[in-house]
PDB file of C-alpha atoms in Angstrom:
ATOM      1  CA  UNK P   1      -7.379  -9.508  15.341  1.00 85.00           C
ATOM      2  CA  UNK P   2      -8.300  -7.472  11.880  1.00 92.00           C
ATOM      3  CA  UNK P   3     -11.335  -5.168  11.773  1.00 95.00           C
ATOM      4  CA  UNK P   4     -14.154  -5.963   9.446  1.00 96.00           C
ATOM      5  CA  UNK P   5     -13.090  -2.406   8.112  1.00 96.00           C
ATOM      6  CA  UNK P   6      -9.837  -3.739   7.647  1.00 97.00           C
ATOM      7  CA  UNK P   7     -10.770  -7.000   6.346  1.00 98.00           C
ATOM      8  CA  UNK P   8     -12.889  -5.273   3.479  1.00 98.00           C
ATOM      9  CA  UNK P   9     -10.308  -2.603   2.425  1.00 99.00           C
ATOM     10  CA  UNK P  10      -7.445  -5.383   2.289  1.00 98.00           C
ATOM     11  CA  UNK P  11     -10.100  -8.089   0.336  1.00 98.00           C
ATOM     12  CA  UNK P  12     -10.135  -4.882  -2.037  1.00 99.00           C
ATOM     13  CA  UNK P  13      -6.570  -4.606  -2.198  1.00 98.00           C
ATOM     14  CA  UNK P  14      -6.638  -8.255  -3.125  1.00 98.00           C
ATOM     15  CA  UNK P  15      -8.804  -8.189  -6.040  1.00 98.00           C
ATOM     16  CA  UNK P  16      -6.917  -5.273  -7.421  1.00 98.00           C
ATOM     17  CA  UNK P  17      -4.244  -6.952  -7.149  1.00 97.00           C
ATOM     18  CA  UNK P  18      -5.681 -10.311  -8.977  1.00 96.00           C
ATOM     19  CA  UNK P  19      -6.859  -7.703 -11.501  1.00 96.00           C
ATOM     20  CA  UNK P  20      -2.991  -6.722 -12.070  1.00 95.00           C
ATOM     21  CA  UNK P  21      -1.419 -10.420 -12.032  1.00 95.00           C
ATOM     22  CA  UNK P  22      -3.811 -11.654 -14.585  1.00 94.00           C
ATOM     23  CA  UNK P  23      -3.013  -8.473 -16.868  1.00 94.00           C
ATOM     24  CA  UNK P  24       0.781 -10.266 -16.661  1.00 91.00           C
ATOM     25  CA  UNK P  25       1.913  -7.593 -14.182  1.00 93.00           C
ATOM     26  CA  UNK P  26       3.158  -7.008 -11.038  1.00 93.00           C
ATOM     27  CA  UNK P  27       0.331  -7.507  -8.224  1.00 95.00           C
ATOM     28  CA  UNK P  28       0.310  -4.460  -5.798  1.00 97.00           C
ATOM     29  CA  UNK P  29      -1.944  -2.000  -4.985  1.00 98.00           C
ATOM     30  CA  UNK P  30      -3.427   0.690  -2.583  1.00 99.00           C
ATOM     31  CA  UNK P  31      -6.075   2.193  -1.428  1.00 99.00           C
ATOM     32  CA  UNK P  32      -6.595   5.144  -0.041  1.00 99.00           C
ATOM     33  CA  UNK P  33      -9.640   5.548   2.475  1.00 99.00           C
ATOM     34  CA  UNK P  34     -11.130   8.515   4.691  1.00 98.00           C
ATOM     35  CA  UNK P  35     -10.824   7.024   8.063  1.00 97.00           C
ATOM     36  CA  UNK P  36     -14.058   9.133   8.931  1.00 96.00           C
ATOM     37  CA  UNK P  37     -16.177   8.153   6.671  1.00 97.00           C
ATOM     38  CA  UNK P  38     -14.909   4.524   5.159  1.00 97.00           C
ATOM     39  CA  UNK P  39     -15.295   5.898   2.488  1.00 98.00           C
ATOM     40  CA  UNK P  40     -12.373   4.734  -0.750  1.00 99.00           C
ATOM     41  CA  UNK P  41     -11.038   7.985  -1.826  1.00 99.00           C
ATOM     42  CA  UNK P  42      -8.155   6.881  -4.473  1.00 99.00           C
ATOM     43  CA  UNK P  43      -7.409   3.518  -5.618  1.00 99.00           C
ATOM     44  CA  UNK P  44      -4.196   2.242  -7.781  1.00 99.00           C
ATOM     45  CA  UNK P  45      -2.366  -0.105  -8.911  1.00 98.00           C
ATOM     46  CA  UNK P  46       2.106  -0.537 -10.018  1.00 96.00           C
ATOM     47  CA  UNK P  47       1.845   0.803 -13.482  1.00 94.00           C
ATOM     48  CA  UNK P  48       4.301   0.204 -15.755  1.00 93.00           C
ATOM     49  CA  UNK P  49       6.961   3.079 -15.707  1.00 95.00           C
ATOM     50  CA  UNK P  50       9.919   2.232 -12.624  1.00 94.00           C
ATOM     51  CA  UNK P  51       7.815   4.816 -10.441  1.00 96.00           C
ATOM     52  CA  UNK P  52       4.429   4.012 -11.190  1.00 97.00           C
ATOM     53  CA  UNK P  53       4.501   2.409  -7.673  1.00 98.00           C
ATOM     54  CA  UNK P  54       0.610   1.867  -6.112  1.00 98.00           C
ATOM     55  CA  UNK P  55       0.913   4.231  -3.104  1.00 99.00           C
ATOM     56  CA  UNK P  56       2.845   7.195  -5.225  1.00 99.00           C
ATOM     57  CA  UNK P  57      -0.017   6.548  -8.074  1.00 99.00           C
ATOM     58  CA  UNK P  58      -3.297   6.513  -5.491  1.00 99.00           C
ATOM     59  CA  UNK P  59      -1.835   8.936  -2.753  1.00 99.00           C
ATOM     60  CA  UNK P  60      -1.432  11.507  -6.155  1.00 98.00           C
ATOM     61  CA  UNK P  61      -4.606  10.692  -6.744  1.00 99.00           C
ATOM     62  CA  UNK P  62      -6.193  10.784  -3.004  1.00 99.00           C
ATOM     63  CA  UNK P  63      -4.183  14.652  -2.802  1.00 99.00           C
ATOM     64  CA  UNK P  64      -5.326  15.796  -6.418  1.00 98.00           C
ATOM     65  CA  UNK P  65      -9.280  14.952  -5.605  1.00 98.00           C
ATOM     66  CA  UNK P  66      -9.082  16.279  -2.017  1.00 98.00           C
ATOM     67  CA  UNK P  67      -7.266  19.397  -2.820  1.00 98.00           C
ATOM     68  CA  UNK P  68      -4.961  19.508  -0.237  1.00 97.00           C
ATOM     69  CA  UNK P  69      -1.319  18.960   0.695  1.00 95.00           C
ATOM     70  CA  UNK P  70      -2.359  16.458   3.981  1.00 97.00           C
ATOM     71  CA  UNK P  71      -3.686  12.851   3.897  1.00 98.00           C
ATOM     72  CA  UNK P  72      -3.843  13.010   7.814  1.00 96.00           C
ATOM     73  CA  UNK P  73      -7.347  12.076   8.027  1.00 98.00           C
ATOM     74  CA  UNK P  74      -6.409   9.016   5.387  1.00 99.00           C
ATOM     75  CA  UNK P  75      -5.612   5.714   5.892  1.00 99.00           C
ATOM     76  CA  UNK P  76      -3.870   3.580   3.196  1.00 99.00           C
ATOM     77  CA  UNK P  77      -3.908  -0.133   2.268  1.00 99.00           C
ATOM     78  CA  UNK P  78      -1.318  -1.537   0.777  1.00 99.00           C
ATOM     79  CA  UNK P  79      -0.683  -5.379  -0.618  1.00 98.00           C
ATOM     80  CA  UNK P  80       2.539  -5.363   0.253  1.00 97.00           C
ATOM     81  CA  UNK P  81       5.255  -3.446   2.690  1.00 98.00           C
ATOM     82  CA  UNK P  82       6.086  -0.572   1.267  1.00 98.00           C
ATOM     83  CA  UNK P  83       9.586   0.240  -0.424  1.00 98.00           C
ATOM     84  CA  UNK P  84      11.582   3.142   0.958  1.00 97.00           C
ATOM     85  CA  UNK P  85      10.387   5.607  -1.890  1.00 98.00           C
ATOM     86  CA  UNK P  86       6.552   4.891  -1.231  1.00 98.00           C
ATOM     87  CA  UNK P  87       7.270   4.640   2.444  1.00 98.00           C
ATOM     88  CA  UNK P  88       8.632   8.067   2.331  1.00 97.00           C
ATOM     89  CA  UNK P  89       5.741   9.444   0.255  1.00 98.00           C
ATOM     90  CA  UNK P  90       3.560   8.061   2.731  1.00 98.00           C
ATOM     91  CA  UNK P  91       4.915  10.087   5.926  1.00 97.00           C
ATOM     92  CA  UNK P  92       5.395  13.535   3.644  1.00 96.00           C
ATOM     93  CA  UNK P  93       1.801  12.944   3.217  1.00 98.00           C
ATOM     94  CA  UNK P  94       0.453  12.839   6.615  1.00 97.00           C
ATOM     95  CA  UNK P  95      -1.306   8.976   6.725  1.00 98.00           C
ATOM     96  CA  UNK P  96      -2.430   8.062   9.489  1.00 98.00           C
ATOM     97  CA  UNK P  97      -2.658   4.670   9.325  1.00 98.00           C
ATOM     98  CA  UNK P  98      -0.660   2.400   6.804  1.00 99.00           C
ATOM     99  CA  UNK P  99      -1.920  -1.759   6.452  1.00 99.00           C
ATOM    100  CA  UNK P 100      -0.167  -3.585   4.899  1.00 99.00           C
ATOM    101  CA  UNK P 101      -0.452  -7.541   4.006  1.00 97.00           C
ATOM    102  CA  UNK P 102       2.647  -9.353   2.547  1.00 96.00           C
ATOM    103  CA  UNK P 103       6.460  -8.357   3.905  1.00 96.00           C
ATOM    104  CA  UNK P 104       8.670  -7.284   1.181  1.00 95.00           C
ATOM    105  CA  UNK P 105      12.479  -8.753   2.714  1.00 94.00           C
ATOM    106  CA  UNK P 106      13.888  -7.626  -0.175  1.00 93.00           C
ATOM    107  CA  UNK P 107      13.045  -4.431  -1.342  1.00 94.00           C
ATOM    108  CA  UNK P 108      10.553  -3.294   2.161  1.00 97.00           C
ATOM    109  CA  UNK P 109      10.985   0.003   3.989  1.00 97.00           C
ATOM    110  CA  UNK P 110       8.845  -0.216   6.484  1.00 98.00           C
ATOM    111  CA  UNK P 111       9.692  -2.767   8.898  1.00 97.00           C
ATOM    112  CA  UNK P 112      12.750  -4.382   6.384  1.00 97.00           C
ATOM    113  CA  UNK P 113      15.746  -2.114   5.177  1.00 95.00           C
ATOM    114  CA  UNK P 114      15.978   1.069   5.660  1.00 95.00           C
ATOM    115  CA  UNK P 115      12.903   1.148   8.554  1.00 96.00           C
ATOM    116  CA  UNK P 116      12.505   4.427   7.012  1.00 95.00           C
ATOM    117  CA  UNK P 117      10.227   4.942   9.952  1.00 96.00           C
ATOM    118  CA  UNK P 118      13.382   4.943  12.237  1.00 93.00           C
ATOM    119  CA  UNK P 119      14.162   8.589  11.611  1.00 81.00           C
ATOM    120  CA  UNK P 120      13.317  11.323  13.709  1.00 73.00           C
ATOM    121  CA  UNK P 121      12.158  13.318  10.586  1.00 87.00           C
ATOM    122  CA  UNK P 122       9.296  12.211   9.442  1.00 88.00           C
ATOM    123  CA  UNK P 123       5.475  11.903  10.938  1.00 91.00           C
ATOM    124  CA  UNK P 124       5.164   8.387  11.075  1.00 95.00           C
ATOM    125  CA  UNK P 125       2.050   6.773  10.577  1.00 97.00           C
ATOM    126  CA  UNK P 126       0.527   3.699  12.801  1.00 97.00           C
ATOM    127  CA  UNK P 127       1.262   1.148  10.758  1.00 98.00           C
ATOM    128  CA  UNK P 128      -0.284  -2.241  11.138  1.00 98.00           C
ATOM    129  CA  UNK P 129       1.420  -5.281   9.428  1.00 98.00           C
ATOM    130  CA  UNK P 130       0.837  -8.829   7.814  1.00 97.00           C
ATOM    131  CA  UNK P 131      -3.072  -8.041   7.028  1.00 98.00           C
ATOM    132  CA  UNK P 132      -4.603 -10.720   5.342  1.00 97.00           C
ATOM    133  CA  UNK P 133      -0.879 -11.682   4.748  1.00 96.00           C
ATOM    134  CA  UNK P 134      -0.897 -15.202   3.052  1.00 95.00           C
ATOM    135  CA  UNK P 135      -3.379 -13.645   0.865  1.00 95.00           C
ATOM    136  CA  UNK P 136      -1.101 -11.287  -0.187  1.00 95.00           C
ATOM    137  CA  UNK P 137       2.296 -13.161  -0.491  1.00 92.00           C
ATOM    138  CA  UNK P 138       0.437 -16.092  -2.426  1.00 93.00           C
ATOM    139  CA  UNK P 139      -0.786 -13.776  -5.015  1.00 92.00           C
ATOM    140  CA  UNK P 140       3.084 -12.228  -5.049  1.00 86.00           C
ATOM    141  CA  UNK P 141       4.235 -16.144  -5.067  1.00 87.00           C
ATOM    142  CA  UNK P 142       2.297 -16.808  -8.334  1.00 89.00           C
ATOM    143  CA  UNK P 143       3.365 -13.343  -9.987  1.00 86.00           C
ATOM    144  CA  UNK P 144       7.657 -14.704  -9.640  1.00 81.00           C
ATOM    145  CA  UNK P 145       6.540 -18.257 -10.287  1.00 83.00           C
ATOM    146  CA  UNK P 146       4.951 -17.518 -13.533  1.00 81.00           C
ATOM    147  CA  UNK P 147       7.979 -15.335 -13.970  1.00 76.00           C
ATOM    148  CA  UNK P 148      10.428 -18.369 -14.481  1.00 80.00           C
ATOM    149  CA  UNK P 149       8.599 -20.206 -15.761  1.00 71.00           C
TER     150      UNK P 149
END
């Protein structure tokens, strides 16, 4: 069962993802939260450039805002399973906990694909998957259906 905080932050991720979907962009969003204060430190959505993934953008904003190289007191909430690049960036910044909604069976890097966190050379965050999975999965379905029509 998800906590009230998890539901609150995942709903924020869903809202940001919906905004991206309404702008005809990939509906993926991420937020970084200070785990001790429950304050949102940063938020981002997927951009237009190939490396502008929501997770990378949110991590960079949080690192800049906190003037640090580590986010070990922070959690990240993402609408979909991070890709291998983003999963590695999350580990490298030492995020405490990763929450995500829908699995990405084709491009994921956490519980699918290369399973980045199975490599012993990384500081692995605690992973809480399938958060509000129906809501997050439906956004992606809508996006790809619109591209086929």
